mmCIF file of C-alpha atoms in Angstrom:
data_model
loop_
_atom_site.group_PDB
_atom_site.id
_atom_site.type_symbol
_atom_site.label_atom_id
_atom_site.label_comp_id
_atom_site.label_asym_id
_atom_site.label_seq_id
_atom_site.Cartn_x
_atom_site.Cartn_y
_atom_site.Cartn_z
ATOM 1 C CA MET C 1 17.059 -28.528 -11.131
ATOM 2 C CA ASN C 2 16.123 -25.188 -9.536
ATOM 3 C CA ASN C 3 19.242 -23.325 -10.666
ATOM 4 C CA ARG C 4 18.655 -23.678 -14.404
ATOM 5 C CA ILE C 5 19.091 -20.818 -16.861
ATOM 6 C CA HIS C 6 17.529 -20.555 -20.299
ATOM 7 C CA ILE C 7 19.506 -19.091 -23.205
ATOM 8 C CA LEU C 8 19.642 -19.679 -26.957
ATOM 9 C CA ASN C 9 16.696 -22.132 -26.936
ATOM 10 C CA THR C 10 18.324 -24.433 -24.438
ATOM 11 C CA GLN C 11 18.412 -24.914 -20.691
ATOM 12 C CA ILE C 12 21.684 -25.108 -18.750
ATOM 13 C CA ASP C 13 22.221 -25.967 -15.096
ATOM 14 C CA ASN C 14 24.364 -23.499 -13.191
ATOM 15 C CA LEU C 15 26.495 -26.140 -11.494
ATOM 16 C CA THR C 16 30.196 -26.499 -10.804
ATOM 17 C CA MET C 17 32.026 -29.781 -11.366
ATOM 18 C CA GLU C 18 31.906 -30.470 -7.621
ATOM 19 C CA GLU C 19 28.166 -29.782 -7.461
ATOM 20 C CA THR C 20 27.508 -32.007 -10.485
ATOM 21 C CA LEU C 21 29.451 -34.890 -8.929
ATOM 22 C CA ALA C 22 27.490 -34.426 -5.696
ATOM 23 C CA GLU C 23 24.198 -34.711 -7.607
ATOM 24 C CA VAL C 24 25.340 -37.943 -9.274
ATOM 25 C CA SER C 25 26.538 -39.405 -5.979
ATOM 26 C CA LYS C 26 23.192 -38.545 -4.394
ATOM 27 C CA ALA C 27 21.297 -40.240 -7.245
ATOM 28 C CA ILE C 28 23.362 -43.404 -6.738
ATOM 29 C CA GLN C 29 22.629 -43.390 -2.993
ATOM 30 C CA GLU C 30 18.893 -42.892 -3.648
ATOM 31 C CA ASN C 31 18.903 -45.452 -6.479
ATOM 32 C CA ARG C 32 17.328 -43.149 -9.069
ATOM 33 C CA LEU C 33 18.309 -42.232 -12.617
ATOM 34 C CA ILE C 34 19.968 -39.022 -13.790
ATOM 35 C CA HIS C 35 20.013 -38.375 -17.526
ATOM 36 C CA HIS C 36 22.947 -36.043 -18.174
ATOM 37 C CA THR C 37 24.027 -34.054 -21.217
ATOM 38 C CA VAL C 38 26.307 -31.152 -22.102
ATOM 39 C CA VAL C 39 26.074 -28.267 -24.547
ATOM 40 C CA ASN C 40 28.771 -26.422 -26.439
ATOM 41 C CA ALA C 41 28.643 -23.785 -29.174
ATOM 42 C CA GLY C 42 28.293 -26.308 -31.981
ATOM 43 C CA LYS C 43 25.489 -28.228 -30.326
ATOM 44 C CA ILE C 44 23.556 -25.062 -29.528
ATOM 45 C CA VAL C 45 23.790 -24.035 -33.191
ATOM 46 C CA ALA C 46 22.636 -27.487 -34.324
ATOM 47 C CA LEU C 47 19.613 -27.688 -32.030
ATOM 48 C CA GLN C 48 18.179 -24.467 -33.477
ATOM 49 C CA LYS C 49 17.105 -26.511 -36.510
ATOM 50 C CA ASN C 50 17.068 -30.071 -35.142
ATOM 51 C CA GLU C 51 13.985 -30.605 -32.995
ATOM 52 C CA GLU C 52 14.993 -34.147 -31.927
ATOM 53 C CA LEU C 53 18.350 -32.878 -30.700
ATOM 54 C CA LYS C 54 16.711 -29.941 -28.940
ATOM 55 C CA GLN C 55 14.308 -32.311 -27.189
ATOM 56 C CA GLY C 56 17.100 -34.757 -26.328
ATOM 57 C CA VAL C 57 19.089 -31.975 -24.678
ATOM 58 C CA ASN C 58 16.290 -30.165 -22.851
ATOM 59 C CA ASN C 59 14.731 -33.389 -21.536
ATOM 60 C CA ALA C 60 17.914 -34.195 -19.601
ATOM 61 C CA ASP C 61 17.971 -33.953 -15.806
ATOM 62 C CA ILE C 62 21.350 -32.201 -15.735
ATOM 63 C CA ILE C 63 22.666 -30.036 -18.579
ATOM 64 C CA ASN C 64 26.233 -28.766 -18.148
ATOM 65 C CA ALA C 65 28.084 -26.156 -20.198
ATOM 66 C CA ASP C 66 30.856 -28.162 -21.868
ATOM 67 C CA GLY C 67 32.253 -25.279 -23.917
ATOM 68 C CA GLN C 68 33.942 -22.141 -22.593
ATOM 69 C CA ALA C 69 32.124 -20.161 -25.304
ATOM 70 C CA VAL C 70 28.811 -21.067 -23.632
ATOM 71 C CA VAL C 71 30.051 -19.664 -20.316
ATOM 72 C CA TRP C 72 31.104 -16.430 -22.049
ATOM 73 C CA ALA C 73 27.716 -16.233 -23.790
ATOM 74 C CA SER C 74 25.872 -16.690 -20.481
ATOM 75 C CA LYS C 75 27.737 -13.705 -19.024
ATOM 76 C CA MET C 76 27.063 -11.588 -22.099
ATOM 77 C CA LEU C 77 23.366 -12.429 -21.767
ATOM 78 C CA ASN C 78 23.370 -11.513 -18.050
ATOM 79 C CA LYS C 79 22.773 -15.093 -16.897
ATOM 80 C CA PRO C 80 26.298 -15.990 -15.782
ATOM 81 C CA LEU C 81 27.231 -19.621 -15.315
ATOM 82 C CA LYS C 82 29.668 -20.487 -12.522
ATOM 83 C CA GLU C 83 32.066 -22.484 -14.664
ATOM 84 C CA ARG C 84 32.562 -24.834 -17.557
ATOM 85 C CA VAL C 85 32.025 -28.529 -16.756
ATOM 86 C CA ALA C 86 33.799 -30.393 -19.548
ATOM 87 C CA GLY C 87 32.214 -33.721 -20.405
ATOM 88 C CA ILE C 88 35.527 -35.582 -20.605
ATOM 89 C CA ASP C 89 36.564 -34.289 -17.160
ATOM 90 C CA LEU C 90 33.221 -35.297 -15.671
ATOM 91 C CA PHE C 91 33.609 -38.734 -17.280
ATOM 92 C CA THR C 92 37.056 -39.320 -15.746
ATOM 93 C CA ASN C 93 35.869 -38.049 -12.362
ATOM 94 C CA LEU C 94 32.918 -40.437 -12.473
ATOM 95 C CA LEU C 95 35.169 -43.398 -13.268
ATOM 96 C CA GLU C 96 37.051 -42.579 -10.074
ATOM 97 C CA LEU C 97 33.770 -42.163 -8.185
ATOM 98 C CA ALA C 98 32.625 -45.581 -9.419
ATOM 99 C CA TYR C 99 35.844 -47.139 -8.130
ATOM 100 C CA ARG C 100 35.598 -45.423 -4.727
ATOM 101 C CA GLN C 101 31.951 -46.422 -4.278
ATOM 102 C CA GLN C 102 32.421 -49.918 -5.765
ATOM 103 C CA LYS C 103 30.013 -49.271 -8.640
ATOM 104 C CA LYS C 104 30.065 -50.558 -12.206
ATOM 105 C CA VAL C 105 30.031 -48.746 -15.545
ATOM 106 C CA TYR C 106 29.036 -49.732 -19.086
ATOM 107 C CA LEU C 107 30.909 -48.307 -22.075
ATOM 108 C CA LEU C 108 28.995 -47.933 -25.351
ATOM 109 C CA GLY C 109 30.476 -46.423 -28.495
ATOM 110 C CA ALA C 110 33.596 -45.865 -30.609
ATOM 111 C CA LYS C 111 35.339 -48.615 -32.571
ATOM 112 C CA GLU C 112 35.790 -51.961 -30.840
ATOM 113 C CA ASN C 113 39.585 -51.677 -30.680
ATOM 114 C CA ILE C 114 39.249 -48.232 -29.078
ATOM 115 C CA VAL C 115 36.792 -49.282 -26.377
ATOM 116 C CA LYS C 116 38.886 -52.393 -25.622
ATOM 117 C CA GLU C 117 42.002 -50.237 -25.226
ATOM 118 C CA LEU C 118 40.100 -47.917 -22.905
ATOM 119 C CA ILE C 119 38.981 -50.894 -20.811
ATOM 120 C CA LYS C 120 42.581 -52.157 -20.708
ATOM 121 C CA ARG C 121 43.765 -48.794 -19.382
ATOM 122 C CA THR C 122 40.853 -48.510 -16.973
ATOM 123 C CA ASP C 123 41.447 -51.994 -15.562
ATOM 124 C CA LYS C 124 45.122 -51.139 -15.079
ATOM 125 C CA LYS C 125 44.171 -48.061 -13.046
ATOM 126 C CA PHE C 126 41.214 -49.504 -11.132
ATOM 127 C CA THR C 127 41.435 -52.969 -9.580
ATOM 128 C CA PRO C 128 39.064 -54.739 -9.167
ATOM 129 C CA SER C 129 37.532 -53.792 -12.498
ATOM 130 C CA ILE C 130 34.686 -51.267 -12.618
ATOM 131 C CA ILE C 131 33.556 -52.406 -16.087
ATOM 132 C CA ALA C 132 30.157 -54.137 -16.239
ATOM 133 C CA GLY C 133 30.186 -54.476 -20.022
ATOM 134 C CA PHE C 134 30.845 -52.765 -23.337
ATOM 135 C CA HIS C 135 29.726 -52.572 -26.939
ATOM 136 C CA HIS C 136 31.185 -50.716 -29.912
ATOM 137 C CA GLY C 137 29.207 -47.875 -31.439
ATOM 138 C CA TYR C 138 28.832 -49.228 -34.966
ATOM 139 C CA PHE C 139 25.528 -51.029 -34.683
ATOM 140 C CA LYS C 140 22.337 -50.901 -36.728
ATOM 141 C CA LYS C 141 19.114 -49.321 -35.535
ATOM 142 C CA ALA C 142 17.503 -52.777 -35.471
ATOM 143 C CA GLU C 143 20.063 -53.826 -32.838
ATOM 144 C CA GLU C 144 19.369 -50.938 -30.452
ATOM 145 C CA GLU C 145 16.718 -52.591 -28.279
ATOM 146 C CA LYS C 146 18.850 -55.708 -27.761
ATOM 147 C CA ILE C 147 21.852 -53.588 -26.754
ATOM 148 C CA VAL C 148 19.722 -51.486 -24.392
ATOM 149 C CA GLN C 149 18.421 -54.675 -22.735
ATOM 150 C CA GLU C 150 22.001 -55.934 -22.377
ATOM 151 C CA ILE C 151 23.004 -52.669 -20.683
ATOM 152 C CA SER C 152 19.986 -52.737 -18.386
ATOM 153 C CA GLU C 153 20.753 -56.296 -17.277
ATOM 154 C CA SER C 154 24.534 -55.820 -16.999
ATOM 155 C CA GLY C 155 24.518 -54.650 -13.385
ATOM 156 C CA ALA C 156 25.989 -51.280 -14.400
ATOM 157 C CA HIS C 157 25.211 -48.178 -12.365
ATOM 158 C CA MET C 158 26.470 -45.743 -15.020
ATOM 159 C CA LEU C 159 26.377 -45.703 -18.818
ATOM 160 C CA PHE C 160 28.748 -43.646 -20.963
ATOM 161 C CA VAL C 161 27.878 -43.310 -24.651
ATOM 162 C CA ALA C 162 30.684 -42.311 -27.018
ATOM 163 C CA MET C 163 28.806 -41.303 -30.146
ATOM 164 C CA SER C 164 28.621 -38.060 -32.085
ATOM 165 C CA SER C 165 25.745 -35.592 -31.859
ATOM 166 C CA PRO C 166 22.830 -35.822 -32.383
ATOM 167 C CA MET C 167 22.998 -39.635 -32.189
ATOM 168 C CA LYS C 168 23.883 -39.903 -28.502
ATOM 169 C CA GLU C 169 21.334 -37.323 -27.347
ATOM 170 C CA ILE C 170 18.514 -38.939 -29.311
ATOM 171 C CA PHE C 171 19.549 -42.463 -28.223
ATOM 172 C CA LEU C 172 19.599 -41.605 -24.510
ATOM 173 C CA ASP C 173 16.348 -39.648 -24.653
ATOM 174 C CA ARG C 174 14.627 -42.496 -26.496
ATOM 175 C CA TYR C 175 15.733 -45.276 -24.155
ATOM 176 C CA LYS C 176 16.072 -43.681 -20.715
ATOM 177 C CA LYS C 177 12.883 -45.385 -19.510
ATOM 178 C CA GLU C 178 14.333 -48.782 -20.463
ATOM 179 C CA LEU C 179 17.584 -47.779 -18.719
ATOM 180 C CA SER C 180 15.886 -46.799 -15.464
ATOM 181 C CA SER C 181 17.675 -49.612 -13.592
ATOM 182 C CA LEU C 182 20.843 -47.495 -13.872
ATOM 183 C CA ASN C 183 21.638 -44.369 -11.842
ATOM 184 C CA PHE C 184 23.411 -42.251 -14.457
ATOM 185 C CA ILE C 185 23.478 -42.074 -18.263
ATOM 186 C CA MET C 186 25.655 -39.667 -20.215
ATOM 187 C CA GLY C 187 26.930 -38.985 -23.724
ATOM 188 C CA VAL C 188 30.702 -38.456 -23.858
ATOM 189 C CA GLY C 189 31.340 -37.815 -27.570
ATOM 190 C CA GLY C 190 34.955 -38.519 -28.537
ATOM 191 C CA SER C 191 36.191 -39.095 -24.978
ATOM 192 C CA PHE C 192 36.917 -42.800 -25.549
ATOM 193 C CA ASP C 193 39.318 -41.873 -28.372
ATOM 194 C CA VAL C 194 41.172 -39.410 -26.137
ATOM 195 C CA LEU C 195 41.408 -41.660 -23.069
ATOM 196 C CA ALA C 196 42.412 -44.651 -25.220
ATOM 197 C CA GLY C 197 45.262 -42.599 -26.694
ATOM 198 C CA LYS C 198 43.989 -42.339 -30.264
ATOM 199 C CA THR C 199 43.616 -38.547 -30.251
ATOM 200 C CA LYS C 200 45.253 -35.883 -28.102
ATOM 201 C CA ARG C 201 43.460 -33.342 -25.997
ATOM 202 C CA ALA C 202 44.458 -29.676 -26.107
ATOM 203 C CA PRO C 203 47.006 -28.435 -23.541
ATOM 204 C CA GLU C 204 45.459 -27.092 -20.337
ATOM 205 C CA TRP C 205 46.237 -23.462 -21.205
ATOM 206 C CA MET C 206 44.222 -23.800 -24.442
ATOM 207 C CA GLN C 207 41.352 -25.358 -22.490
ATOM 208 C CA ARG C 208 41.385 -22.471 -20.010
ATOM 209 C CA VAL C 209 41.229 -19.753 -22.683
ATOM 210 C CA GLY C 210 38.560 -21.521 -24.748
ATOM 211 C CA LEU C 211 40.770 -22.685 -27.622
ATOM 212 C CA GLU C 212 40.264 -26.428 -27.284
ATOM 213 C CA TRP C 213 38.151 -26.324 -30.459
ATOM 214 C CA PHE C 214 41.072 -24.732 -32.355
ATOM 215 C CA TYR C 215 43.451 -27.488 -31.256
ATOM 216 C CA ARG C 216 40.952 -30.068 -32.508
ATOM 217 C CA PHE C 217 40.640 -28.143 -35.785
ATOM 218 C CA LEU C 218 44.426 -28.208 -36.273
ATOM 219 C CA GLN C 219 44.421 -31.994 -35.899
ATOM 220 C CA GLU C 220 41.850 -32.536 -38.682
ATOM 221 C CA PRO C 221 41.408 -29.245 -40.597
ATOM 222 C CA ARG C 222 39.702 -30.749 -43.668
ATOM 223 C CA ARG C 223 37.054 -32.497 -41.577
ATOM 224 C CA MET C 224 36.629 -29.886 -38.860
ATOM 225 C CA TRP C 225 36.801 -26.488 -40.608
ATOM 226 C CA LYS C 226 33.080 -26.231 -41.282
ATOM 227 C CA ARG C 227 32.068 -27.580 -37.878
ATOM 228 C CA TYR C 228 34.215 -25.120 -35.951
ATOM 229 C CA LEU C 229 34.838 -22.036 -38.082
ATOM 230 C CA VAL C 230 31.379 -21.759 -39.631
ATOM 231 C CA GLY C 231 29.713 -23.076 -36.476
ATOM 232 C CA ASN C 232 31.430 -20.513 -34.247
ATOM 233 C CA ILE C 233 30.350 -17.652 -36.506
ATOM 234 C CA LYS C 234 26.752 -18.890 -36.308
ATOM 235 C CA PHE C 235 27.022 -19.147 -32.521
ATOM 236 C CA ILE C 236 28.258 -15.562 -32.209
ATOM 237 C CA TYR C 237 25.357 -14.446 -34.413
ATOM 238 C CA LEU C 238 22.854 -16.257 -32.146
ATOM 239 C CA VAL C 239 24.309 -14.645 -29.017
ATOM 240 C CA ILE C 240 24.252 -11.132 -30.525
ATOM 241 C CA LYS C 241 20.730 -11.675 -31.831
ATOM 242 C CA GLU C 242 19.463 -12.758 -28.384
ATOM 243 C CA LYS C 243 21.336 -9.904 -26.692
ATOM 244 C CA ILE C 244 19.650 -7.349 -28.973
ATOM 245 C CA SER C 245 16.203 -8.949 -28.605
ATOM 246 C CA LYS C 246 16.395 -8.697 -24.796
ATOM 247 C CA LYS C 247 17.066 -4.956 -24.822
#
């Protein structure tokens, strides 16, 4: 991409949602692969010390800013991004795109009952079905190559991987050559859980003001306090540090 900025040891494409969807649609028409990823405050903090994650992110063809905090940081660092492109919103938009263009998707990740519920809801919304195949996310490393082959031979045009970081970034970076028969591969984190109805997403007003992380924290405070509260403090430190170093 020729509109890529570089901040906080990562690259980010300055694309809107509409522009991102146009790039994916173009890749499908030209029958080539796009490896997509997103970054938020927590991921940017993590990749400072995790070289595999850093490589998995920066090797992607499109890198969107998933978190509003990243957009704010880009403005503070005088490299303003146009807007936040939330991974879950891109995922739902691409399901609709697949239906409109009569393409197929493969769903990898989450617990089996969750992914089956998501398929049930997807099939109810989109008929005929856009699902080429699925597999839960609780598999052993020794099973990876077999699953990748299954995805490659499934007839899917898009792959959505619902795993946590850094697993999904490393997985997609490792196997994108083997997945070159597809047109789009993307990690979607906990999106399967949300769209299957297991967890709730923050209200739109909280999303707009950058408090989606706080809503998630309130749902599971014991598990999420360190990830969000400590992680956000570290992110602010990184932004201030880079701001000072550029003066």
